[in-house]
Structures are given as C-alpha cells and as structure tokens.
Amino acid sequence: MSLKIGIVGFPNVGKSTLFNALLKKQVALAANYPFATIEPNVGIVEVPDERLNVLAKIINKEYYNANSTREVPERILPAAIEFVDIAGLVKGAASGQGLGNKFLAHIREVDAIAHVLRDFTDPNVVREGSTDPLSDREIIEMELALADLDIIAKRIERVKNDLKKGNNSDLQEELNLLEIIYKRLEVGNNKEGITEKEIELARKFSLLFYKPKISVFNIDESQIVTHEDKDDGNIYLCAQLESELAQLDTESATEYMKEVGIKESGLNKLIKKGYNLLGLQTYFTAGPKEIRAWTIKKGTKAPQAAGVIHTDFEKGFISADVISCEELDKTGSYKNAKSAGVLRNEGKAYEMKDGDVVEFKFNV
C-alpha cells in the first residue's frame, strides 16, 4: 500500500510551491495570481528513510564480490507517497464560487488532506480572500463539509425510499448514521464524539470532512527557528525555503539547514506526520538484488504483511525470519545475527513492528 495525500487551501498560499519542492522539480505552475493551478497536479515522492542506507552498507559488506561487475545491492526502493495538488478553494466553493467544487472530486480518494495555510507576510503575493490562518482553516473545513452534504442528502433519500418497501434493520441503522452525519456536516466544525461506525460509513462515501488532516502553516523564513521544536500537531515550514533546499544535493541541503537553524526539512516532517496520522509503519526486505521498504498499517500480522508483496505470499505463508534493522546494524550481518540468536523465526500470529527486516517463507 502507499499513502496518498491531497493538498488544499486558498489561492496563493504556497500549495504549488510546496508541491514542486516535494517533487524536487518544477511540475506545478507557481504563479502570483489566483487559480494558477487549473488541472490537479499529481506526483509520487520517495519517503526518506535513513535505514535504507544502513541496510545497503550491511548487504554490500556481506554479499560484495570483487570479481563481479554488479552493484550490491543492485537497487534500493524506498516507500512512496502520492501527492495531489488541486486548484485553490475560496469561500463558497461548494456552491460554485471560484472554480467551484468540481476539483474536490480529485481528492476524494486520498488517505489524508494537507491543508496549506498562509502565515507569511510578503505583501507582493496577492492575498485572495485570506484573513488569517485559523479563520482560513475554518472556512475550508466548512467548504469540505458542504461539498459532502449533497452526497449524504441523496443517500438519505434513497435509503428512505428503500425502507418504504419493507423494514430492514441494516438500512435503518445506516439511515440513523446518515442523519447524524448530515447534522454534523451542516455545522461543519463539530468533530466531537465521532464513532467508528460513523467513520466507516464516511469512508464508504469518500467524505472529505472526515479525512485525517494536517495543517501546514507556510511561514516566513525568519520564523522557522521559532517554530522548529513546536509540537502542537501542526507542520510549520517556509515553502520558498523548501523549494530552494529541494534544488540542492544532500550535503549542500544539510549545510543550508544548519545555516538557517533547522534540523530537518519541513517536507520530511510532513511525510512523517502523514504516516503517524494514518497509523502506518515500514518493514524491509533486504538482499543482494534489492532492498525495499514496504508500507503497512500498524498491527498488521506477518501473513498480511507478506501479502503486500504478493497475494501468493499470504496464501502460502509458512513463517518469517525477522530481525529489527537496529539489531541487524549492531551485529553487522545476517550471518552474525544468526550466530547471536537475534534472527527470529515468527509464525502467523506475529504482529509486525516498524523497522523489521523480513524474509518470508511460503509455499505456492
């Protein structure tokens, strides 16, 4: 599985600049006027993970052959995130203002929404209907809720018609939930007391209001150090700075970050936040041909984790040889790990941990 994040916000808040920085190339049009983005921009971004480099060194040391011309490992495949950047929304978008809500359809299938909020002071960038980041957030939240109302209203009408044909406990339960959702969407800012059944039904209809959201405050470069260690659940970054960092090689980018006083890029923080928000984790397969990161939900059992690679792996699952990346790094090789007794053989009940390095045993 891979993570898919939609980028939303008012026009000219830095969405396209952020998107370009994520992709490390100029894909989206970043212009100083409203609705510079017409069609949605979609891009795949590698998930940064230093553990891949750790594993590459171990595999190279264990399998390198001086007489061979092949690279060891032959390739390294990080996990990936898909980002979708849509046209700027404005107040009244759900009823057709600006470019209307047709673009919201492009993010109905995303796993989470990154809401970019303007918190920078550049007077040269047109401010389109924006007042302050918190009020902007409330307006966009309301627009997402209003965009969902029509879907729920139509479903309520259909369920009511079906119930007239005869009593059905499942349909009655759905109707009760739909009416709760409708009332919540009418208010647009009430998320208290949401139940699992409500979320499950919201997923069925790809409702935007219920999707996990990350608030991304696009701040001035001068404010970065002030927000560096802020831990309030939000992401603070300077999209213009991130765009500049994205054009540099790793060493130069690291040096630049030291100069401005930050330990980690805002983009890395955004990616990590997305993983945490959705309860995702990474496990690895590692050998001389390939080192690869795989994304799974926390709590996933070994057979289902194997199924992420191929459905046959899950069907024919026998067991899994497992070691944490940390333990493998300490021992230095698979051979040493076996000798030290830290390479474990796990069965069907094993719950995967973040950072596990696995070799699945299966029978097809």
mmCIF file of C-alpha atoms in Angstrom:
data_model
loop_
_atom_site.group_PDB
_atom_site.id
_atom_site.type_symbol
_atom_site.label_atom_id
_atom_site.label_comp_id
_atom_site.label_asym_id
_atom_site.label_seq_id
_atom_site.Cartn_x
_atom_site.Cartn_y
_atom_site.Cartn_z
ATOM 1 C CA MET A 1 0.000 0.000 0.000
ATOM 2 C CA SER A 2 1.068 3.590 -0.467
ATOM 3 C CA LEU A 3 -0.022 6.823 1.157
ATOM 4 C CA LYS A 4 -1.973 9.394 -0.856
ATOM 5 C CA ILE A 5 -2.228 12.995 0.385
ATOM 6 C CA GLY A 6 -4.302 15.800 -1.137
ATOM 7 C CA ILE A 7 -3.039 19.398 -0.867
ATOM 8 C CA VAL A 8 -5.776 22.030 -0.372
ATOM 9 C CA GLY A 9 -6.007 25.672 0.629
ATOM 10 C CA PHE A 10 -6.869 29.176 -0.550
ATOM 11 C CA PRO A 11 -5.258 30.504 -3.745
ATOM 12 C CA ASN A 12 -1.717 31.900 -3.355
ATOM 13 C CA VAL A 13 -0.943 30.257 -0.010
ATOM 14 C CA GLY A 14 2.027 28.315 -1.420
ATOM 15 C CA LYS A 15 0.421 24.997 -2.384
ATOM 16 C CA SER A 16 2.101 24.686 -5.765
ATOM 17 C CA THR A 17 5.451 25.910 -4.430
ATOM 18 C CA LEU A 18 5.235 23.220 -1.747
ATOM 19 C CA PHE A 19 4.193 20.601 -4.311
ATOM 20 C CA ASN A 20 7.158 21.480 -6.535
ATOM 21 C CA ALA A 21 9.509 21.233 -3.582
ATOM 22 C CA LEU A 22 8.114 17.818 -2.717
ATOM 23 C CA LEU A 23 8.770 16.579 -6.234
ATOM 24 C CA LYS A 24 12.131 18.407 -6.403
ATOM 25 C CA LYS A 25 11.304 19.785 -9.828
ATOM 26 C CA GLN A 26 9.040 22.398 -11.368
ATOM 27 C CA VAL A 27 5.865 20.489 -12.183
ATOM 28 C CA ALA A 28 3.094 22.693 -10.835
ATOM 29 C CA LEU A 29 2.784 26.292 -12.026
ATOM 30 C CA ALA A 30 3.704 28.547 -9.102
ATOM 31 C CA ALA A 31 2.356 31.968 -10.085
ATOM 32 C CA ASN A 32 1.363 35.116 -8.248
ATOM 33 C CA TYR A 33 -2.321 35.137 -9.184
ATOM 34 C CA PRO A 34 -5.451 33.204 -8.129
ATOM 35 C CA PHE A 35 -6.224 29.821 -9.699
ATOM 36 C CA ALA A 36 -2.797 29.332 -11.288
ATOM 37 C CA THR A 37 -3.494 25.604 -10.888
ATOM 38 C CA ILE A 38 -6.394 24.514 -13.085
ATOM 39 C CA GLU A 39 -5.960 20.782 -13.526
ATOM 40 C CA PRO A 40 -4.790 18.803 -10.484
ATOM 41 C CA ASN A 41 -1.067 18.087 -10.263
ATOM 42 C CA VAL A 42 -0.190 14.557 -9.198
ATOM 43 C CA GLY A 43 3.265 13.371 -8.194
ATOM 44 C CA ILE A 44 4.997 10.448 -6.497
ATOM 45 C CA VAL A 45 7.513 11.237 -3.756
ATOM 46 C CA GLU A 46 10.004 8.870 -2.154
ATOM 47 C CA VAL A 47 9.746 8.516 1.618
ATOM 48 C CA PRO A 48 13.100 9.483 3.155
ATOM 49 C CA ASP A 49 14.399 6.697 5.421
ATOM 50 C CA GLU A 50 18.000 6.542 6.621
ATOM 51 C CA ARG A 51 17.546 2.854 7.484
ATOM 52 C CA LEU A 52 17.744 2.043 3.763
ATOM 53 C CA ASN A 53 21.336 3.330 3.719
ATOM 54 C CA VAL A 54 22.132 1.307 6.842
ATOM 55 C CA LEU A 55 20.825 -1.861 5.185
ATOM 56 C CA ALA A 56 22.667 -1.087 1.934
ATOM 57 C CA LYS A 57 26.002 -0.968 3.775
ATOM 58 C CA ILE A 58 25.291 -4.272 5.529
ATOM 59 C CA ILE A 59 24.204 -6.036 2.337
ATOM 60 C CA ASN A 60 27.180 -4.674 0.420
ATOM 61 C CA LYS A 61 29.600 -5.878 3.072
ATOM 62 C CA GLU A 62 28.001 -9.329 3.224
ATOM 63 C CA TYR A 63 27.480 -10.007 -0.482
ATOM 64 C CA TYR A 64 30.007 -7.866 -2.358
ATOM 65 C CA ASN A 65 32.134 -9.785 -4.855
ATOM 66 C CA ALA A 66 35.239 -8.035 -6.173
ATOM 67 C CA ASN A 67 35.149 -10.228 -9.290
ATOM 68 C CA SER A 68 31.625 -9.168 -10.223
ATOM 69 C CA THR A 69 30.621 -6.018 -12.100
ATOM 70 C CA ARG A 70 27.200 -5.902 -10.399
ATOM 71 C CA GLU A 71 26.313 -3.298 -7.815
ATOM 72 C CA VAL A 72 25.433 -4.729 -4.395
ATOM 73 C CA PRO A 73 22.615 -4.197 -3.686
ATOM 74 C CA GLU A 74 21.510 -3.853 -7.303
ATOM 75 C CA ARG A 75 18.742 -1.416 -6.393
ATOM 76 C CA ILE A 76 17.157 0.338 -3.439
ATOM 77 C CA LEU A 77 13.427 1.049 -3.491
ATOM 78 C CA PRO A 78 12.032 3.431 -0.846
ATOM 79 C CA ALA A 79 8.361 3.587 0.093
ATOM 80 C CA ALA A 80 6.379 6.231 -1.784
ATOM 81 C CA ILE A 81 3.693 8.855 -1.190
ATOM 82 C CA GLU A 82 1.392 10.263 -3.858
ATOM 83 C CA PHE A 83 0.566 13.966 -3.583
ATOM 84 C CA VAL A 84 -2.383 15.621 -5.340
ATOM 85 C CA ASP A 85 -2.367 19.434 -5.636
ATOM 86 C CA ILE A 86 -5.754 20.905 -6.602
ATOM 87 C CA ALA A 87 -6.934 24.390 -7.563
ATOM 88 C CA GLY A 88 -7.226 26.943 -4.761
ATOM 89 C CA LEU A 89 -10.534 26.914 -2.905
ATOM 90 C CA VAL A 90 -12.416 30.014 -1.827
ATOM 91 C CA LYS A 91 -15.367 30.730 0.422
ATOM 92 C CA GLY A 92 -18.466 29.490 -1.391
ATOM 93 C CA ALA A 93 -16.586 26.859 -3.407
ATOM 94 C CA ALA A 94 -19.179 24.220 -2.510
ATOM 95 C CA SER A 95 -21.865 26.330 -4.200
ATOM 96 C CA GLY A 96 -19.804 27.146 -7.292
ATOM 97 C CA GLN A 97 -17.718 30.183 -6.273
ATOM 98 C CA GLY A 98 -14.246 30.480 -7.750
ATOM 99 C CA LEU A 99 -13.692 27.349 -9.785
ATOM 100 C CA GLY A 100 -16.472 25.564 -7.900
ATOM 101 C CA ASN A 101 -16.197 22.262 -6.082
ATOM 102 C CA LYS A 102 -15.589 20.032 -9.123
ATOM 103 C CA PHE A 103 -11.910 19.871 -8.199
ATOM 104 C CA LEU A 104 -12.736 18.405 -4.808
ATOM 105 C CA ALA A 105 -13.578 15.158 -6.601
ATOM 106 C CA HIS A 106 -9.866 14.793 -7.308
ATOM 107 C CA ILE A 107 -9.078 14.380 -3.607
ATOM 108 C CA ARG A 108 -11.994 12.195 -2.536
ATOM 109 C CA GLU A 109 -9.814 9.107 -2.855
ATOM 110 C CA VAL A 110 -6.837 10.426 -0.863
ATOM 111 C CA ASP A 111 -5.988 8.988 2.558
ATOM 112 C CA ALA A 112 -5.327 12.351 4.211
ATOM 113 C CA ILE A 113 -5.513 16.062 3.439
ATOM 114 C CA ALA A 114 -2.682 18.561 3.904
ATOM 115 C CA HIS A 115 -4.253 21.978 4.389
ATOM 116 C CA VAL A 116 -1.747 24.707 3.499
ATOM 117 C CA LEU A 117 -2.357 27.921 5.436
ATOM 118 C CA ARG A 118 -0.845 31.307 4.618
ATOM 119 C CA ASP A 119 1.095 32.667 7.580
ATOM 120 C CA PHE A 120 3.777 34.647 5.746
ATOM 121 C CA THR A 121 3.854 38.412 5.330
ATOM 122 C CA ASP A 122 5.060 39.003 1.752
ATOM 123 C CA PRO A 123 2.893 41.913 0.512
ATOM 124 C CA ASN A 124 3.909 41.216 -3.095
ATOM 125 C CA VAL A 125 1.936 37.958 -3.180
ATOM 126 C CA VAL A 126 -1.757 38.531 -3.910
ATOM 127 C CA ARG A 127 -3.924 37.715 -0.907
ATOM 128 C CA GLU A 128 -7.072 36.093 -2.258
ATOM 129 C CA GLY A 129 -9.869 36.123 0.321
ATOM 130 C CA SER A 130 -7.469 35.241 3.121
ATOM 131 C CA THR A 131 -7.600 36.926 6.510
ATOM 132 C CA ASP A 132 -5.609 34.818 8.965
ATOM 133 C CA PRO A 133 -4.597 31.135 9.000
ATOM 134 C CA LEU A 134 -7.082 29.998 11.643
ATOM 135 C CA SER A 135 -10.106 31.624 10.020
ATOM 136 C CA ASP A 136 -8.902 30.282 6.662
ATOM 137 C CA ARG A 137 -8.831 26.805 8.155
ATOM 138 C CA GLU A 138 -12.401 27.146 9.427
ATOM 139 C CA ILE A 139 -13.652 28.336 6.027
ATOM 140 C CA ILE A 140 -12.015 25.467 4.116
ATOM 141 C CA GLU A 141 -13.300 22.948 6.688
ATOM 142 C CA MET A 142 -16.799 24.293 6.154
ATOM 143 C CA GLU A 143 -16.425 24.091 2.374
ATOM 144 C CA LEU A 144 -15.333 20.453 2.625
ATOM 145 C CA ALA A 145 -18.365 19.714 4.808
ATOM 146 C CA LEU A 146 -20.747 21.490 2.419
ATOM 147 C CA ALA A 147 -19.295 19.557 -0.516
ATOM 148 C CA ASP A 148 -20.225 16.343 1.309
ATOM 149 C CA LEU A 149 -23.782 17.411 2.181
ATOM 150 C CA ASP A 150 -25.202 16.784 -1.269
ATOM 151 C CA ILE A 151 -23.829 13.224 -1.330
ATOM 152 C CA ILE A 152 -25.347 12.405 2.059
ATOM 153 C CA ALA A 153 -28.683 14.077 1.265
ATOM 154 C CA LYS A 154 -29.088 11.930 -1.869
ATOM 155 C CA ARG A 155 -28.181 8.772 0.040
ATOM 156 C CA ILE A 156 -30.678 9.578 2.818
ATOM 157 C CA GLU A 157 -33.445 9.984 0.228
ATOM 158 C CA ARG A 158 -32.552 6.650 -1.406
ATOM 159 C CA VAL A 159 -32.443 4.766 1.908
ATOM 160 C CA LYS A 160 -35.791 6.226 2.973
ATOM 161 C CA ASN A 161 -37.346 5.061 -0.287
ATOM 162 C CA ASP A 162 -35.896 1.571 0.211
ATOM 163 C CA LEU A 163 -37.279 1.424 3.754
ATOM 164 C CA LYS A 164 -40.783 2.141 2.448
ATOM 165 C CA LYS A 165 -40.619 -1.207 0.636
ATOM 166 C CA GLY A 166 -40.135 -3.076 3.916
ATOM 167 C CA ASN A 167 -38.430 -2.992 7.297
ATOM 168 C CA ASN A 168 -34.698 -3.629 7.175
ATOM 169 C CA SER A 169 -32.601 -3.297 10.338
ATOM 170 C CA ASP A 170 -29.346 -2.702 8.423
ATOM 171 C CA LEU A 171 -30.875 0.056 6.325
ATOM 172 C CA GLN A 172 -32.448 1.629 9.414
ATOM 173 C CA GLU A 173 -29.064 1.655 11.159
ATOM 174 C CA GLU A 174 -27.491 3.250 8.075
ATOM 175 C CA LEU A 175 -30.225 5.902 7.957
ATOM 176 C CA ASN A 176 -29.642 6.761 11.628
ATOM 177 C CA LEU A 177 -25.912 7.194 10.948
ATOM 178 C CA LEU A 178 -26.526 9.201 7.773
ATOM 179 C CA GLU A 179 -28.750 11.632 9.663
ATOM 180 C CA ILE A 180 -26.080 12.049 12.356
ATOM 181 C CA ILE A 181 -23.500 12.747 9.641
ATOM 182 C CA TYR A 182 -25.829 15.207 7.890
ATOM 183 C CA LYS A 183 -26.342 17.216 11.079
ATOM 184 C CA ARG A 184 -22.599 17.247 11.715
ATOM 185 C CA LEU A 185 -21.858 18.458 8.181
ATOM 186 C CA GLU A 186 -24.448 21.244 8.485
ATOM 187 C CA VAL A 187 -22.451 22.702 11.372
ATOM 188 C CA GLY A 188 -19.139 21.980 9.664
ATOM 189 C CA ASN A 189 -16.854 22.282 12.679
ATOM 190 C CA ASN A 190 -18.179 19.688 15.123
ATOM 191 C CA LYS A 191 -15.959 16.617 15.334
ATOM 192 C CA GLU A 192 -16.690 15.649 18.926
ATOM 193 C CA GLY A 193 -17.976 12.171 19.652
ATOM 194 C CA ILE A 194 -17.363 10.680 16.206
ATOM 195 C CA THR A 195 -17.816 6.897 16.365
ATOM 196 C CA GLU A 196 -16.040 4.129 14.421
ATOM 197 C CA LYS A 197 -19.290 3.214 12.641
ATOM 198 C CA GLU A 198 -19.692 6.829 11.565
ATOM 199 C CA ILE A 199 -16.117 6.922 10.216
ATOM 200 C CA GLU A 200 -16.633 3.597 8.443
ATOM 201 C CA LEU A 201 -19.712 4.939 6.639
ATOM 202 C CA ALA A 202 -17.909 8.211 5.849
ATOM 203 C CA ARG A 203 -15.116 6.180 4.203
ATOM 204 C CA LYS A 204 -17.670 4.324 2.107
ATOM 205 C CA PHE A 205 -18.779 7.622 0.552
ATOM 206 C CA SER A 206 -15.262 9.168 0.498
ATOM 207 C CA LEU A 207 -16.395 12.124 2.602
ATOM 208 C CA LEU A 208 -13.788 14.892 2.730
ATOM 209 C CA PHE A 209 -14.820 16.274 6.127
ATOM 210 C CA TYR A 210 -13.886 13.041 7.911
ATOM 211 C CA LYS A 211 -10.498 12.523 6.292
ATOM 212 C CA PRO A 212 -7.473 12.951 8.581
ATOM 213 C CA LYS A 213 -5.998 16.416 8.098
ATOM 214 C CA ILE A 214 -2.620 18.039 8.595
ATOM 215 C CA SER A 215 -2.435 21.813 8.987
ATOM 216 C CA VAL A 216 0.660 23.114 7.191
ATOM 217 C CA PHE A 217 1.494 26.710 8.132
ATOM 218 C CA ASN A 218 3.525 28.395 5.396
ATOM 219 C CA ILE A 219 5.587 30.881 7.427
ATOM 220 C CA ASP A 220 8.326 33.449 6.780
ATOM 221 C CA GLU A 221 11.893 32.143 6.744
ATOM 222 C CA SER A 222 12.658 34.422 9.703
ATOM 223 C CA GLN A 223 10.097 32.499 11.808
ATOM 224 C CA ILE A 224 11.446 28.999 11.146
ATOM 225 C CA VAL A 225 13.752 28.775 14.170
ATOM 226 C CA THR A 226 10.931 29.971 16.456
ATOM 227 C CA HIS A 227 8.737 27.089 15.323
ATOM 228 C CA GLU A 228 11.481 24.458 14.979
ATOM 229 C CA ASP A 229 10.645 22.488 18.130
ATOM 230 C CA LYS A 230 6.956 23.369 18.332
ATOM 231 C CA ASP A 231 4.925 20.219 18.935
ATOM 232 C CA ASP A 232 1.225 21.087 18.581
ATOM 233 C CA GLY A 233 0.299 18.613 15.856
ATOM 234 C CA ASN A 234 0.824 21.124 13.038
ATOM 235 C CA ILE A 235 3.611 21.455 10.470
ATOM 236 C CA TYR A 236 5.470 24.773 10.166
ATOM 237 C CA LEU A 237 7.601 25.383 7.100
ATOM 238 C CA CYS A 238 8.646 28.032 4.613
ATOM 239 C CA ALA A 239 7.585 26.737 1.180
ATOM 240 C CA GLN A 240 10.035 29.036 -0.606
ATOM 241 C CA LEU A 241 12.933 27.780 1.508
ATOM 242 C CA GLU A 242 11.827 24.165 0.974
ATOM 243 C CA SER A 243 11.825 24.859 -2.768
ATOM 244 C CA GLU A 244 15.421 26.121 -2.551
ATOM 245 C CA LEU A 245 16.501 23.128 -0.451
ATOM 246 C CA ALA A 246 14.951 20.755 -2.991
ATOM 247 C CA GLN A 247 17.305 22.036 -5.696
ATOM 248 C CA LEU A 248 20.427 21.183 -3.668
ATOM 249 C CA ASP A 249 22.277 17.900 -3.260
ATOM 250 C CA THR A 250 22.081 16.177 0.138
ATOM 251 C CA GLU A 251 25.331 17.618 1.504
ATOM 252 C CA SER A 252 24.551 21.188 0.420
ATOM 253 C CA ALA A 253 20.978 20.948 1.726
ATOM 254 C CA THR A 254 22.244 19.737 5.123
ATOM 255 C CA GLU A 255 24.679 22.646 5.291
ATOM 256 C CA TYR A 256 21.966 25.124 4.302
ATOM 257 C CA MET A 257 19.638 23.809 7.014
ATOM 258 C CA LYS A 258 22.393 24.306 9.603
ATOM 259 C CA GLU A 259 22.810 27.890 8.437
ATOM 260 C CA VAL A 260 19.113 28.704 8.883
ATOM 261 C CA GLY A 261 18.896 26.744 12.153
ATOM 262 C CA ILE A 262 16.702 23.745 11.319
ATOM 263 C CA LYS A 263 17.437 20.065 11.954
ATOM 264 C CA GLU A 264 15.062 18.541 9.404
ATOM 265 C CA SER A 265 13.262 19.766 6.313
ATOM 266 C CA GLY A 266 9.602 20.638 6.642
ATOM 267 C CA LEU A 267 8.830 18.210 3.845
ATOM 268 C CA ASN A 268 10.289 15.299 5.797
ATOM 269 C CA LYS A 269 8.197 16.355 8.781
ATOM 270 C CA LEU A 270 5.093 16.427 6.582
ATOM 271 C CA ILE A 271 5.728 12.910 5.287
ATOM 272 C CA LYS A 272 6.371 11.527 8.784
ATOM 273 C CA LYS A 273 3.262 13.271 10.088
ATOM 274 C CA GLY A 274 1.207 11.635 7.339
ATOM 275 C CA TYR A 275 2.494 8.195 8.337
ATOM 276 C CA ASN A 276 1.771 8.767 12.023
ATOM 277 C CA LEU A 277 -1.655 10.258 11.345
ATOM 278 C CA LEU A 278 -2.727 7.196 9.384
ATOM 279 C CA GLY A 279 -1.099 4.641 11.686
ATOM 280 C CA LEU A 280 1.375 3.425 9.069
ATOM 281 C CA GLN A 281 4.765 1.814 9.511
ATOM 282 C CA THR A 282 7.572 0.387 7.389
ATOM 283 C CA TYR A 283 9.185 -3.007 7.124
ATOM 284 C CA PHE A 284 12.060 -4.017 4.843
ATOM 285 C CA THR A 285 13.151 -6.870 2.626
ATOM 286 C CA ALA A 286 16.884 -6.870 2.012
ATOM 287 C CA GLY A 287 19.148 -8.960 -0.216
ATOM 288 C CA PRO A 288 21.885 -8.524 -2.833
ATOM 289 C CA LYS A 289 19.388 -7.920 -5.648
ATOM 290 C CA GLU A 290 17.096 -5.475 -3.875
ATOM 291 C CA ILE A 291 16.487 -3.578 -0.670
ATOM 292 C CA ARG A 292 12.899 -2.386 -0.428
ATOM 293 C CA ALA A 293 10.688 -0.531 2.034
ATOM 294 C CA TRP A 294 7.081 -1.696 2.354
ATOM 295 C CA THR A 295 4.239 0.293 3.922
ATOM 296 C CA ILE A 296 1.709 -1.433 6.189
ATOM 297 C CA LYS A 297 -0.770 -0.492 8.897
ATOM 298 C CA LYS A 298 0.375 -0.774 12.498
ATOM 299 C CA GLY A 299 -0.888 -4.044 13.946
ATOM 300 C CA THR A 300 -0.573 -5.946 10.653
ATOM 301 C CA LYS A 301 0.182 -9.673 11.107
ATOM 302 C CA ALA A 302 3.040 -11.348 9.224
ATOM 303 C CA PRO A 303 0.886 -13.166 6.587
ATOM 304 C CA GLN A 304 -0.941 -9.959 5.647
ATOM 305 C CA ALA A 305 2.374 -8.079 5.505
ATOM 306 C CA ALA A 306 3.656 -10.751 3.116
ATOM 307 C CA GLY A 307 0.525 -10.232 1.027
ATOM 308 C CA VAL A 308 1.577 -6.631 0.395
ATOM 309 C CA ILE A 309 4.447 -8.049 -1.680
ATOM 310 C CA HIS A 310 2.269 -10.636 -3.463
ATOM 311 C CA THR A 311 -1.051 -12.269 -2.663
ATOM 312 C CA ASP A 312 0.561 -15.712 -3.122
ATOM 313 C CA PHE A 313 2.923 -14.922 -0.234
ATOM 314 C CA GLU A 314 -0.058 -14.507 2.082
ATOM 315 C CA LYS A 315 -1.932 -17.556 0.781
ATOM 316 C CA GLY A 316 1.082 -19.844 1.118
ATOM 317 C CA PHE A 317 2.597 -18.243 4.228
ATOM 318 C CA ILE A 318 4.631 -20.641 6.384
ATOM 319 C CA SER A 319 6.779 -18.406 8.586
ATOM 320 C CA ALA A 320 9.035 -15.337 8.570
ATOM 321 C CA ASP A 321 12.667 -14.802 9.545
ATOM 322 C CA VAL A 322 12.628 -11.448 11.325
ATOM 323 C CA ILE A 323 15.188 -9.082 12.805
ATOM 324 C CA SER A 324 14.934 -5.388 13.603
ATOM 325 C CA CYS A 325 17.016 -3.043 11.471
ATOM 326 C CA GLU A 326 18.665 -1.840 14.687
ATOM 327 C CA GLU A 327 19.714 -5.371 15.711
ATOM 328 C CA LEU A 328 20.978 -6.150 12.214
ATOM 329 C CA ASP A 329 23.046 -2.961 12.303
ATOM 330 C CA LYS A 330 24.512 -3.934 15.679
ATOM 331 C CA THR A 331 25.508 -7.432 14.538
ATOM 332 C CA GLY A 332 26.700 -6.234 11.131
ATOM 333 C CA SER A 333 25.402 -9.132 9.002
ATOM 334 C CA TYR A 334 22.765 -11.855 8.721
ATOM 335 C CA LYS A 335 25.464 -14.422 9.498
ATOM 336 C CA ASN A 336 26.395 -12.675 12.748
ATOM 337 C CA ALA A 337 22.713 -12.187 13.620
ATOM 338 C CA LYS A 338 22.087 -15.942 13.292
ATOM 339 C CA SER A 339 25.124 -16.726 15.443
ATOM 340 C CA ALA A 340 23.963 -14.235 18.092
ATOM 341 C CA GLY A 341 20.459 -15.733 18.111
ATOM 342 C CA VAL A 342 18.731 -12.431 17.321
ATOM 343 C CA LEU A 343 17.321 -13.551 13.956
ATOM 344 C CA ARG A 344 13.918 -14.941 14.927
ATOM 345 C CA ASN A 345 11.504 -17.245 13.117
ATOM 346 C CA GLU A 346 7.930 -15.983 13.561
ATOM 347 C CA GLY A 347 4.590 -17.556 12.682
ATOM 348 C CA LYS A 348 1.153 -16.407 11.551
ATOM 349 C CA ALA A 349 0.315 -14.651 14.808
ATOM 350 C CA TYR A 350 3.350 -12.357 14.712
ATOM 351 C CA GLU A 351 2.477 -8.642 14.665
ATOM 352 C CA MET A 352 4.914 -6.696 12.507
ATOM 353 C CA LYS A 353 6.984 -3.904 14.045
ATOM 354 C CA ASP A 354 8.267 -0.745 12.428
ATOM 355 C CA GLY A 355 11.789 -1.354 11.117
ATOM 356 C CA ASP A 356 11.524 -5.143 10.861
ATOM 357 C CA VAL A 357 13.768 -6.728 8.224
ATOM 358 C CA VAL A 358 11.980 -9.835 6.952
ATOM 359 C CA GLU A 359 12.407 -12.879 4.768
ATOM 360 C CA PHE A 360 9.105 -14.678 4.242
ATOM 361 C CA LYS A 361 8.885 -18.465 3.892
ATOM 362 C CA PHE A 362 5.934 -19.574 1.781
ATOM 363 C CA ASN A 363 4.656 -22.435 -0.313
ATOM 364 C CA VAL A 364 2.784 -21.767 -3.555
#
